[in-house]
Each structure stands twice: as structure tokens, then as C-alpha cells.
mmCIF file with all atom_site columns, C-alpha atoms in Angstrom:
data_model
loop_
_atom_site.group_PDB
_atom_site.id
_atom_site.type_symbol
_atom_site.label_atom_id
_atom_site.label_alt_id
_atom_site.label_comp_id
_atom_site.label_asym_id
_atom_site.label_entity_id
_atom_site.label_seq_id
_atom_site.pdbx_PDB_ins_code
_atom_site.Cartn_x
_atom_site.Cartn_y
_atom_site.Cartn_z
_atom_site.occupancy
_atom_site.B_iso_or_equiv
_atom_site.pdbx_formal_charge
_atom_site.auth_seq_id
_atom_site.auth_comp_id
_atom_site.auth_asym_id
_atom_site.auth_atom_id
_atom_site.pdbx_PDB_model_num
ATOM 1   C CA . MET A 1 1   ? 89.475  30.543 10.462  1.00 0.00 ? 1   MET A CA 1
ATOM 2   C CA . GLN A 1 2   ? 88.894  27.829 7.098   1.00 0.00 ? 2   GLN A CA 1
ATOM 3   C CA . SER A 1 3   ? 90.318  29.466 4.172   1.00 0.00 ? 3   SER A CA 1
ATOM 4   C CA . ARG A 1 4   ? 88.105  30.059 0.935   1.00 0.00 ? 4   ARG A CA 1
ATOM 5   C CA . THR A 1 5   ? 89.761  32.185 -0.564  1.00 0.00 ? 5   THR A CA 1
ATOM 6   C CA . PRO A 1 6   ? 92.420  31.172 -4.226  1.00 0.00 ? 6   PRO A CA 1
ATOM 7   C CA . ALA A 1 7   ? 96.123  30.427 -2.394  1.00 0.00 ? 7   ALA A CA 1
ATOM 8   C CA . SER A 1 8   ? 97.719  34.255 -2.248  1.00 0.00 ? 8   SER A CA 1
ATOM 9   C CA . ARG A 1 9   ? 100.736 35.597 -4.074  1.00 0.00 ? 9   ARG A CA 1
ATOM 10  C CA . PRO A 1 10  ? 104.372 34.332 -2.508  1.00 0.00 ? 10  PRO A CA 1
ATOM 11  C CA . GLY A 1 11  ? 105.035 36.400 -0.197  1.00 0.00 ? 11  GLY A CA 1
ATOM 12  C CA . ARG A 1 12  ? 105.014 37.313 3.754   1.00 0.00 ? 12  ARG A CA 1
ATOM 13  C CA . PRO A 1 13  ? 102.052 34.366 4.965   1.00 0.00 ? 13  PRO A CA 1
ATOM 14  C CA . ARG A 1 14  ? 98.387  36.119 5.529   1.00 0.00 ? 14  ARG A CA 1
ATOM 15  C CA . SER A 1 15  ? 97.537  37.179 8.674   1.00 0.00 ? 15  SER A CA 1
ATOM 16  C CA . ALA A 1 16  ? 94.917  35.572 10.202  1.00 0.00 ? 16  ALA A CA 1
ATOM 17  C CA . ALA A 1 17  ? 93.835  38.753 11.936  1.00 0.00 ? 17  ALA A CA 1
ATOM 18  C CA . ALA A 1 18  ? 94.176  40.371 9.649   1.00 0.00 ? 18  ALA A CA 1
ATOM 19  C CA . ASP A 1 19  ? 91.414  38.193 7.414   1.00 0.00 ? 19  ASP A CA 1
ATOM 20  C CA . ALA A 1 20  ? 89.272  38.386 10.811  1.00 0.00 ? 20  ALA A CA 1
ATOM 21  C CA . ALA A 1 21  ? 89.012  41.601 10.450  1.00 0.00 ? 21  ALA A CA 1
ATOM 22  C CA . ILE A 1 22  ? 88.452  42.449 6.752   1.00 0.00 ? 22  ILE A CA 1
ATOM 23  C CA . LEU A 1 23  ? 85.221  40.045 7.216   1.00 0.00 ? 23  LEU A CA 1
ATOM 24  C CA . ALA A 1 24  ? 83.728  41.612 10.176  1.00 0.00 ? 24  ALA A CA 1
ATOM 25  C CA . ALA A 1 25  ? 84.437  45.300 8.399   1.00 0.00 ? 25  ALA A CA 1
ATOM 26  C CA . THR A 1 26  ? 82.728  44.455 5.411   1.00 0.00 ? 26  THR A CA 1
ATOM 27  C CA . ARG A 1 27  ? 80.275  42.584 7.153   1.00 0.00 ? 27  ARG A CA 1
ATOM 28  C CA . GLU A 1 28  ? 79.494  45.637 8.944   1.00 0.00 ? 28  GLU A CA 1
ATOM 29  C CA . ALA A 1 29  ? 80.087  47.842 5.945   1.00 0.00 ? 29  ALA A CA 1
ATOM 30  C CA . LEU A 1 30  ? 76.914  45.651 4.277   1.00 0.00 ? 30  LEU A CA 1
ATOM 31  C CA . VAL A 1 31  ? 74.853  46.502 6.979   1.00 0.00 ? 31  VAL A CA 1
ATOM 32  C CA . GLU A 1 32  ? 75.264  50.385 7.052   1.00 0.00 ? 32  GLU A CA 1
ATOM 33  C CA . LEU A 1 33  ? 75.749  50.800 3.657   1.00 0.00 ? 33  LEU A CA 1
ATOM 34  C CA . GLY A 1 34  ? 74.311  48.448 1.550   1.00 0.00 ? 34  GLY A CA 1
ATOM 35  C CA . TRP A 1 35  ? 75.298  46.427 -1.591  1.00 0.00 ? 35  TRP A CA 1
ATOM 36  C CA . SER A 1 36  ? 75.496  49.184 -3.844  1.00 0.00 ? 36  SER A CA 1
ATOM 37  C CA . LYS A 1 37  ? 77.709  51.765 -1.926  1.00 0.00 ? 37  LYS A CA 1
ATOM 38  C CA . LEU A 1 38  ? 80.004  48.814 -0.686  1.00 0.00 ? 38  LEU A CA 1
ATOM 39  C CA . THR A 1 39  ? 83.674  49.814 -1.851  1.00 0.00 ? 39  THR A CA 1
ATOM 40  C CA . LEU A 1 40  ? 86.860  47.357 -1.030  1.00 0.00 ? 40  LEU A CA 1
ATOM 41  C CA . GLN A 1 41  ? 88.642  51.198 -0.033  1.00 0.00 ? 41  GLN A CA 1
ATOM 42  C CA . ASP A 1 42  ? 85.623  51.569 2.750   1.00 0.00 ? 42  ASP A CA 1
ATOM 43  C CA . VAL A 1 43  ? 86.057  47.995 3.568   1.00 0.00 ? 43  VAL A CA 1
ATOM 44  C CA . ALA A 1 44  ? 90.318  48.350 3.828   1.00 0.00 ? 44  ALA A CA 1
ATOM 45  C CA . THR A 1 45  ? 89.220  51.332 5.868   1.00 0.00 ? 45  THR A CA 1
ATOM 46  C CA . ARG A 1 46  ? 87.401  49.869 8.453   1.00 0.00 ? 46  ARG A CA 1
ATOM 47  C CA . ALA A 1 47  ? 89.336  46.590 8.943   1.00 0.00 ? 47  ALA A CA 1
ATOM 48  C CA . GLY A 1 48  ? 92.469  49.101 9.169   1.00 0.00 ? 48  GLY A CA 1
ATOM 49  C CA . VAL A 1 49  ? 94.720  48.077 6.653   1.00 0.00 ? 49  VAL A CA 1
ATOM 50  C CA . ALA A 1 50  ? 95.640  48.696 2.584   1.00 0.00 ? 50  ALA A CA 1
ATOM 51  C CA . LYS A 1 51  ? 93.737  48.133 -0.138  1.00 0.00 ? 51  LYS A CA 1
ATOM 52  C CA . THR A 1 52  ? 96.161  45.789 -1.543  1.00 0.00 ? 52  THR A CA 1
ATOM 53  C CA . THR A 1 53  ? 95.903  43.255 1.314   1.00 0.00 ? 53  THR A CA 1
ATOM 54  C CA . LEU A 1 54  ? 91.612  42.967 -0.324  1.00 0.00 ? 54  LEU A CA 1
ATOM 55  C CA . TYR A 1 55  ? 93.255  42.327 -3.419  1.00 0.00 ? 55  TYR A CA 1
ATOM 56  C CA . ARG A 1 56  ? 95.818  40.271 -2.911  1.00 0.00 ? 56  ARG A CA 1
ATOM 57  C CA . ARG A 1 57  ? 93.145  37.787 -1.402  1.00 0.00 ? 57  ARG A CA 1
ATOM 58  C CA . TRP A 1 58  ? 90.115  38.050 -2.952  1.00 0.00 ? 58  TRP A CA 1
ATOM 59  C CA . ALA A 1 59  ? 89.234  39.151 -6.676  1.00 0.00 ? 59  ALA A CA 1
ATOM 60  C CA . GLY A 1 60  ? 86.684  41.551 -6.069  1.00 0.00 ? 60  GLY A CA 1
ATOM 61  C CA . LYS A 1 61  ? 83.611  42.680 -4.081  1.00 0.00 ? 61  LYS A CA 1
ATOM 62  C CA . ASN A 1 62  ? 81.719  39.479 -5.097  1.00 0.00 ? 62  ASN A CA 1
ATOM 63  C CA . GLU A 1 63  ? 84.143  37.125 -3.940  1.00 0.00 ? 63  GLU A CA 1
ATOM 64  C CA . LEU A 1 64  ? 84.841  38.640 -0.657  1.00 0.00 ? 64  LEU A CA 1
ATOM 65  C CA . VAL A 1 65  ? 81.443  39.337 0.317   1.00 0.00 ? 65  VAL A CA 1
ATOM 66  C CA . VAL A 1 66  ? 80.302  35.777 0.255   1.00 0.00 ? 66  VAL A CA 1
ATOM 67  C CA . ASP A 1 67  ? 83.434  34.903 2.135   1.00 0.00 ? 67  ASP A CA 1
ATOM 68  C CA . ALA A 1 68  ? 81.768  36.741 4.764   1.00 0.00 ? 68  ALA A CA 1
ATOM 69  C CA . VAL A 1 69  ? 78.425  35.870 4.655   1.00 0.00 ? 69  VAL A CA 1
ATOM 70  C CA . ALA A 1 70  ? 80.180  32.290 4.409   1.00 0.00 ? 70  ALA A CA 1
ATOM 71  C CA . GLU A 1 71  ? 82.269  32.387 7.677   1.00 0.00 ? 71  GLU A CA 1
ATOM 72  C CA . LEU A 1 72  ? 78.776  33.395 10.269  1.00 0.00 ? 72  LEU A CA 1
ATOM 73  C CA . PHE A 1 73  ? 77.205  30.342 8.744   1.00 0.00 ? 73  PHE A CA 1
ATOM 74  C CA . ASP A 1 74  ? 80.386  27.877 9.345   1.00 0.00 ? 74  ASP A CA 1
ATOM 75  C CA . GLU A 1 75  ? 79.433  28.913 13.226  1.00 0.00 ? 75  GLU A CA 1
ATOM 76  C CA . LEU A 1 76  ? 76.475  26.642 12.993  1.00 0.00 ? 76  LEU A CA 1
ATOM 77  C CA . ARG A 1 77  ? 77.086  23.012 14.512  1.00 0.00 ? 77  ARG A CA 1
ATOM 78  C CA . LEU A 1 78  ? 74.706  20.285 15.300  1.00 0.00 ? 78  LEU A CA 1
ATOM 79  C CA . PRO A 1 79  ? 73.464  19.670 18.977  1.00 0.00 ? 79  PRO A CA 1
ATOM 80  C CA . ASP A 1 80  ? 73.121  15.567 19.881  1.00 0.00 ? 80  ASP A CA 1
ATOM 81  C CA . ARG A 1 81  ? 70.674  16.099 21.925  1.00 0.00 ? 81  ARG A CA 1
ATOM 82  C CA . GLY A 1 82  ? 69.468  12.527 21.557  1.00 0.00 ? 82  GLY A CA 1
ATOM 83  C CA . SER A 1 83  ? 66.706  12.189 18.647  1.00 0.00 ? 83  SER A CA 1
ATOM 84  C CA . LEU A 1 84  ? 66.652  13.155 15.393  1.00 0.00 ? 84  LEU A CA 1
ATOM 85  C CA . ALA A 1 85  ? 63.996  15.716 15.937  1.00 0.00 ? 85  ALA A CA 1
ATOM 86  C CA . ALA A 1 86  ? 65.614  17.244 19.180  1.00 0.00 ? 86  ALA A CA 1
ATOM 87  C CA . ASP A 1 87  ? 68.568  17.273 16.574  1.00 0.00 ? 87  ASP A CA 1
ATOM 88  C CA . ILE A 1 88  ? 67.189  19.127 13.850  1.00 0.00 ? 88  ILE A CA 1
ATOM 89  C CA . GLU A 1 89  ? 64.831  21.676 16.043  1.00 0.00 ? 89  GLU A CA 1
ATOM 90  C CA . GLY A 1 90  ? 68.940  22.594 17.720  1.00 0.00 ? 90  GLY A CA 1
ATOM 91  C CA . VAL A 1 91  ? 70.327  23.121 14.548  1.00 0.00 ? 91  VAL A CA 1
ATOM 92  C CA . VAL A 1 92  ? 67.010  24.532 12.744  1.00 0.00 ? 92  VAL A CA 1
ATOM 93  C CA . LEU A 1 93  ? 66.804  27.139 16.061  1.00 0.00 ? 93  LEU A CA 1
ATOM 94  C CA . GLN A 1 94  ? 70.823  28.853 15.339  1.00 0.00 ? 94  GLN A CA 1
ATOM 95  C CA . PHE A 1 95  ? 69.814  29.528 11.667  1.00 0.00 ? 95  PHE A CA 1
ATOM 96  C CA . ALA A 1 96  ? 67.000  30.428 12.892  1.00 0.00 ? 96  ALA A CA 1
ATOM 97  C CA . ALA A 1 97  ? 69.405  33.095 14.464  1.00 0.00 ? 97  ALA A CA 1
ATOM 98  C CA . LEU A 1 98  ? 71.871  33.644 11.958  1.00 0.00 ? 98  LEU A CA 1
ATOM 99  C CA . LEU A 1 99  ? 69.547  35.106 9.845   1.00 0.00 ? 99  LEU A CA 1
ATOM 100 C CA . ASP A 1 100 ? 68.239  37.512 12.160  1.00 0.00 ? 100 ASP A CA 1
ATOM 101 C CA . ARG A 1 101 ? 71.347  38.948 12.428  1.00 0.00 ? 101 ARG A CA 1
ATOM 102 C CA . PRO A 1 102 ? 71.640  42.560 10.840  1.00 0.00 ? 102 PRO A CA 1
ATOM 103 C CA . GLU A 1 103 ? 75.184  41.309 8.787   1.00 0.00 ? 103 GLU A CA 1
ATOM 104 C CA . CYS A 1 104 ? 73.359  37.982 8.171   1.00 0.00 ? 104 CYS A CA 1
ATOM 105 C CA . ARG A 1 105 ? 70.466  39.504 6.978   1.00 0.00 ? 105 ARG A CA 1
ATOM 106 C CA . SER A 1 106 ? 71.887  41.847 4.931   1.00 0.00 ? 106 SER A CA 1
ATOM 107 C CA . GLY A 1 107 ? 75.063  40.011 3.568   1.00 0.00 ? 107 GLY A CA 1
ATOM 108 C CA . LEU A 1 108 ? 73.193  37.288 2.579   1.00 0.00 ? 108 LEU A CA 1
ATOM 109 C CA . MET A 1 109 ? 70.162  38.120 0.649   1.00 0.00 ? 109 MET A CA 1
ATOM 110 C CA . ALA A 1 110 ? 72.860  40.888 -1.395  1.00 0.00 ? 110 ALA A CA 1
ATOM 111 C CA . VAL A 1 111 ? 75.111  38.267 -2.510  1.00 0.00 ? 111 VAL A CA 1
ATOM 112 C CA . VAL A 1 112 ? 71.820  36.197 -3.048  1.00 0.00 ? 112 VAL A CA 1
ATOM 113 C CA . ALA A 1 113 ? 70.066  39.046 -5.242  1.00 0.00 ? 113 ALA A CA 1
ATOM 114 C CA . GLU A 1 114 ? 73.129  39.876 -7.252  1.00 0.00 ? 114 GLU A CA 1
ATOM 115 C CA . SER A 1 115 ? 73.890  35.863 -7.481  1.00 0.00 ? 115 SER A CA 1
ATOM 116 C CA . THR A 1 116 ? 70.467  35.847 -10.396 1.00 0.00 ? 116 THR A CA 1
ATOM 117 C CA . ARG A 1 117 ? 73.005  38.340 -12.766 1.00 0.00 ? 117 ARG A CA 1
ATOM 118 C CA . ASP A 1 118 ? 75.943  36.890 -12.383 1.00 0.00 ? 118 ASP A CA 1
ATOM 119 C CA . ASP A 1 119 ? 76.934  33.092 -12.608 1.00 0.00 ? 119 ASP A CA 1
ATOM 120 C CA . LEU A 1 120 ? 79.620  33.209 -11.584 1.00 0.00 ? 120 LEU A CA 1
ATOM 121 C CA . LEU A 1 121 ? 78.571  34.316 -7.973  1.00 0.00 ? 121 LEU A CA 1
ATOM 122 C CA . ARG A 1 122 ? 76.165  32.102 -8.176  1.00 0.00 ? 122 ARG A CA 1
ATOM 123 C CA . GLU A 1 123 ? 78.568  29.340 -7.833  1.00 0.00 ? 123 GLU A CA 1
ATOM 124 C CA . ARG A 1 124 ? 80.582  30.212 -5.705  1.00 0.00 ? 124 ARG A CA 1
ATOM 125 C CA . ILE A 1 125 ? 78.042  30.420 -3.396  1.00 0.00 ? 125 ILE A CA 1
ATOM 126 C CA . ARG A 1 126 ? 77.070  27.375 -4.100  1.00 0.00 ? 126 ARG A CA 1
ATOM 127 C CA . ALA A 1 127 ? 80.711  25.819 -3.491  1.00 0.00 ? 127 ALA A CA 1
ATOM 128 C CA . SER A 1 128 ? 81.431  28.387 0.135   1.00 0.00 ? 128 SER A CA 1
ATOM 129 C CA . ILE A 1 129 ? 78.175  27.993 1.432   1.00 0.00 ? 129 ILE A CA 1
ATOM 130 C CA . VAL A 1 130 ? 75.101  25.232 0.868   1.00 0.00 ? 130 VAL A CA 1
ATOM 131 C CA . ASP A 1 131 ? 78.160  22.955 -0.088  1.00 0.00 ? 131 ASP A CA 1
ATOM 132 C CA . ARG A 1 132 ? 80.411  23.372 3.033   1.00 0.00 ? 132 ARG A CA 1
ATOM 133 C CA . GLN A 1 133 ? 76.837  23.475 5.830   1.00 0.00 ? 133 GLN A CA 1
ATOM 134 C CA . LYS A 1 134 ? 75.766  20.038 4.000   1.00 0.00 ? 134 LYS A CA 1
ATOM 135 C CA . ARG A 1 135 ? 78.188  17.963 6.321   1.00 0.00 ? 135 ARG A CA 1
ATOM 136 C CA . LEU A 1 136 ? 75.375  19.409 9.115   1.00 0.00 ? 136 LEU A CA 1
ATOM 137 C CA . VAL A 1 137 ? 72.960  16.992 6.753   1.00 0.00 ? 137 VAL A CA 1
ATOM 138 C CA . LEU A 1 138 ? 75.714  14.034 6.613   1.00 0.00 ? 138 LEU A CA 1
ATOM 139 C CA . GLU A 1 139 ? 76.197  14.803 10.567  1.00 0.00 ? 139 GLU A CA 1
ATOM 140 C CA . GLY A 1 140 ? 72.733  14.264 11.430  1.00 0.00 ? 140 GLY A CA 1
ATOM 141 C CA . ARG A 1 141 ? 72.513  11.032 8.644   1.00 0.00 ? 141 ARG A CA 1
ATOM 142 C CA . ALA A 1 142 ? 75.217  9.182  10.205  1.00 0.00 ? 142 ALA A CA 1
ATOM 143 C CA . ARG A 1 143 ? 74.073  10.091 13.660  1.00 0.00 ? 143 ARG A CA 1
ATOM 144 C CA . ALA A 1 144 ? 70.497  9.204  13.350  1.00 0.00 ? 144 ALA A CA 1
ATOM 145 C CA . ALA A 1 145 ? 72.141  5.685  11.621  1.00 0.00 ? 145 ALA A CA 1
ATOM 146 C CA . GLU A 1 146 ? 73.664  4.851  14.302  1.00 0.00 ? 146 GLU A CA 1
ATOM 147 C CA . ARG A 1 147 ? 70.792  5.454  17.089  1.00 0.00 ? 147 ARG A CA 1
ATOM 148 C CA . GLY A 1 148 ? 68.174  2.922  15.164  1.00 0.00 ? 148 GLY A CA 1
ATOM 149 C CA . GLU A 1 149 ? 66.755  6.007  13.833  1.00 0.00 ? 149 GLU A CA 1
ATOM 150 C CA . LEU A 1 150 ? 67.527  6.165  9.980   1.00 0.00 ? 150 LEU A CA 1
ATOM 151 C CA . PRO A 1 151 ? 68.400  3.129  7.549   1.00 0.00 ? 151 PRO A CA 1
ATOM 152 C CA . PRO A 1 152 ? 72.120  2.625  6.717   1.00 0.00 ? 152 PRO A CA 1
ATOM 153 C CA . GLU A 1 153 ? 72.585  5.418  3.749   1.00 0.00 ? 153 GLU A CA 1
ATOM 154 C CA . SER A 1 154 ? 72.490  3.928  0.643   1.00 0.00 ? 154 SER A CA 1
ATOM 155 C CA . GLU A 1 155 ? 75.269  2.308  -1.417  1.00 0.00 ? 155 GLU A CA 1
ATOM 156 C CA . ASP A 1 156 ? 74.593  4.136  -4.409  1.00 0.00 ? 156 ASP A CA 1
ATOM 157 C CA . GLU A 1 157 ? 76.652  7.601  -4.380  1.00 0.00 ? 157 GLU A CA 1
ATOM 158 C CA . GLU A 1 158 ? 74.705  9.346  -6.777  1.00 0.00 ? 158 GLU A CA 1
ATOM 159 C CA . GLU A 1 159 ? 71.452  8.355  -4.869  1.00 0.00 ? 159 GLU A CA 1
ATOM 160 C CA . ALA A 1 160 ? 73.441  9.299  -1.278  1.00 0.00 ? 160 ALA A CA 1
ATOM 161 C CA . ALA A 1 161 ? 73.897  12.682 -2.872  1.00 0.00 ? 161 ALA A CA 1
ATOM 162 C CA . ARG A 1 162 ? 70.410  13.027 -4.221  1.00 0.00 ? 162 ARG A CA 1
ATOM 163 C CA . THR A 1 163 ? 69.266  12.821 -0.136  1.00 0.00 ? 163 THR A CA 1
ATOM 164 C CA . VAL A 1 164 ? 71.142  14.443 1.458   1.00 0.00 ? 164 VAL A CA 1
ATOM 165 C CA . ASP A 1 165 ? 71.018  17.379 -0.930  1.00 0.00 ? 165 ASP A CA 1
ATOM 166 C CA . LEU A 1 166 ? 67.138  17.238 -1.097  1.00 0.00 ? 166 LEU A CA 1
ATOM 167 C CA . THR A 1 167 ? 67.045  16.857 3.182   1.00 0.00 ? 167 THR A CA 1
ATOM 168 C CA . PHE A 1 168 ? 69.164  20.391 2.853   1.00 0.00 ? 168 PHE A CA 1
ATOM 169 C CA . ASP A 1 169 ? 66.927  21.846 0.224   1.00 0.00 ? 169 ASP A CA 1
ATOM 170 C CA . VAL A 1 170 ? 64.188  21.273 2.716   1.00 0.00 ? 170 VAL A CA 1
ATOM 171 C CA . VAL A 1 171 ? 65.148  22.364 6.031   1.00 0.00 ? 171 VAL A CA 1
ATOM 172 C CA . ALA A 1 172 ? 66.566  25.583 4.844   1.00 0.00 ? 172 ALA A CA 1
ATOM 173 C CA . GLY A 1 173 ? 64.653  26.959 1.912   1.00 0.00 ? 173 GLY A CA 1
ATOM 174 C CA . ALA A 1 174 ? 62.005  26.701 4.398   1.00 0.00 ? 174 ALA A CA 1
ATOM 175 C CA . VAL A 1 175 ? 63.642  28.566 7.647   1.00 0.00 ? 175 VAL A CA 1
ATOM 176 C CA . VAL A 1 176 ? 64.617  31.446 4.967   1.00 0.00 ? 176 VAL A CA 1
ATOM 177 C CA . HIS A 1 177 ? 61.228  31.723 3.686   1.00 0.00 ? 177 HIS A CA 1
ATOM 178 C CA . ARG A 1 178 ? 59.941  31.982 6.850   1.00 0.00 ? 178 ARG A CA 1
ATOM 179 C CA . THR A 1 179 ? 62.056  34.343 8.718   1.00 0.00 ? 179 THR A CA 1
ATOM 180 C CA . LEU A 1 180 ? 63.452  36.214 4.984   1.00 0.00 ? 180 LEU A CA 1
ATOM 181 C CA . VAL A 1 181 ? 60.662  35.869 2.346   1.00 0.00 ? 181 VAL A CA 1
ATOM 182 C CA . SER A 1 182 ? 57.628  36.037 5.306   1.00 0.00 ? 182 SER A CA 1
ATOM 183 C CA . GLY A 1 183 ? 58.812  37.810 7.537   1.00 0.00 ? 183 GLY A CA 1
ATOM 184 C CA . LYS A 1 184 ? 57.869  35.537 10.140  1.00 0.00 ? 184 LYS A CA 1
ATOM 185 C CA . PRO A 1 185 ? 58.874  34.194 13.385  1.00 0.00 ? 185 PRO A CA 1
ATOM 186 C CA . ALA A 1 186 ? 61.332  30.794 12.607  1.00 0.00 ? 186 ALA A CA 1
ATOM 187 C CA . ASP A 1 187 ? 60.367  30.445 16.960  1.00 0.00 ? 187 ASP A CA 1
ATOM 188 C CA . GLU A 1 188 ? 60.222  27.114 18.804  1.00 0.00 ? 188 GLU A CA 1
ATOM 189 C CA . ALA A 1 189 ? 56.951  26.603 18.281  1.00 0.00 ? 189 ALA A CA 1
ATOM 190 C CA . TRP A 1 190 ? 56.771  26.967 14.016  1.00 0.00 ? 190 TRP A CA 1
ATOM 191 C CA . VAL A 1 191 ? 60.227  24.604 14.431  1.00 0.00 ? 191 VAL A CA 1
ATOM 192 C CA . ARG A 1 192 ? 58.451  21.885 16.669  1.00 0.00 ? 192 ARG A CA 1
ATOM 193 C CA . SER A 1 193 ? 55.660  21.927 13.894  1.00 0.00 ? 193 SER A CA 1
ATOM 194 C CA . PHE A 1 194 ? 58.023  21.542 10.917  1.00 0.00 ? 194 PHE A CA 1
ATOM 195 C CA . ILE A 1 195 ? 59.895  18.943 12.129  1.00 0.00 ? 195 ILE A CA 1
ATOM 196 C CA . ARG A 1 196 ? 56.868  16.661 12.908  1.00 0.00 ? 196 ARG A CA 1
ATOM 197 C CA . VAL A 1 197 ? 56.168  17.321 9.007   1.00 0.00 ? 197 VAL A CA 1
ATOM 198 C CA . LEU A 1 198 ? 59.709  17.204 7.759   1.00 0.00 ? 198 LEU A CA 1
ATOM 199 C CA . LEU A 1 199 ? 59.972  13.876 9.629   1.00 0.00 ? 199 LEU A CA 1
ATOM 200 C CA . LEU A 1 200 ? 55.954  11.935 9.522   1.00 0.00 ? 200 LEU A CA 1
ATOM 201 C CA . GLY A 1 201 ? 55.101  13.696 6.473   1.00 0.00 ? 201 GLY A CA 1
ATOM 202 C CA . LEU A 1 202 ? 51.739  15.797 5.961   1.00 0.00 ? 202 LEU A CA 1
ATOM 203 C CA . ALA A 1 203 ? 49.540  12.908 6.808   1.00 0.00 ? 203 ALA A CA 1
ATOM 204 C CA . ALA A 1 204 ? 51.520  13.295 9.651   1.00 0.00 ? 204 ALA A CA 1
ATOM 205 C CA . PRO A 1 205 ? 48.776  14.784 12.491  1.00 0.00 ? 205 PRO A CA 1
ATOM 206 C CA . SER A 1 206 ? 48.408  17.921 13.777  1.00 0.00 ? 206 SER A CA 1
#
């Protein structure tokens, strides 16, 4: 598991098994208790570790919950299905399925709501979840350029970064709004319609 937490203090090496148990326990507690009632003591009890073990790894509840949610998003993979449209369809369907899982839905909505009052938490969400998942956009663009479906990436680094940011915002924003805000399914029919608009624009035939 890739760590998103600060380096631990000198002492015994971190246990990957303990990390995994703590993050899983955090997600379980979020589903059952919600953000306001979740405590580090409850997480420690569920994970079978001492409370001090959590504090050696995370500064507090905010950091712990973000990392617990971020671990789920690290499961996303961009499939190679032969075309840009098919690749996007594959990863968007994965994303929609992930958001349908109670532990992801509860965790993501909790940290986003809390981040409206906490700038540091918002920055951690951006670094641990948003920026990390832009890897999917970079991979997809590179693969599509190799196939000749998209032009090569701009040599202007700022312009290239803006394109990646905008692509991520459009795709992730549409899926989150569809599933979590509107409460509607992002099924194959919706995903294909969305991709048609994404790739061809609003003038695309229906």
C-alpha cells in the first residue's frame, strides 16, 4: 500500500497489516456512525490496535479519514479496451461502481462536507485523492496519442497541466453529480451518452 501519511517517528517499522486494518476499520465506522460520531478510539478498537498506534501514523481524524477514502480510489485502473471512448467508458463505470459502495460514498461525502470549513483538509483531499487520480487522465491521453486518436501533448507545461485538470474536473464532476448529488445511476447508457458529448461536444448527434 502506498503511504500518504507523514513519516512515522523513529521506532519499530510500520506494519502494513496494521495500516490496512486501521483504514478498513475507519471506513466501517464511517458507514455505521457517520463523521460526527466517529472517534479514533472506536477505530482503534475495531482495528485491534492501540489508540497510540493511530497517533503515530495520523495527526487526527481528518487525515485518517482522507487516507481511508483515498485507498479506495487507488483501486481505479484505466483499462485498455482498444479506443479512447471505450477506455473512458471502462474507468467511468469503475468510478460509478466505487461511488455506489457505502464506505466510499459515506467517506467521500463526509470529508468534502467537512472541508468546506477546513482549508487544510481541502488541501489534503486535493493531494491525496484528486491529484493522485489525475494519473488516469495522463495515462489515457498518452495511450490515445499513441493510437493517433489525440494530438501529442502540448510542450507548454502549463497548458498541458490545465488540460489534464479540466479533463479530470469534467469527468469526475459529472459522475459525482450524477450519482451523489442527483442520486441517479451512471449506467452504461448514461456513460456512453456522456462520452459522446465529452469527445464530440454539444453539437454531437444524439
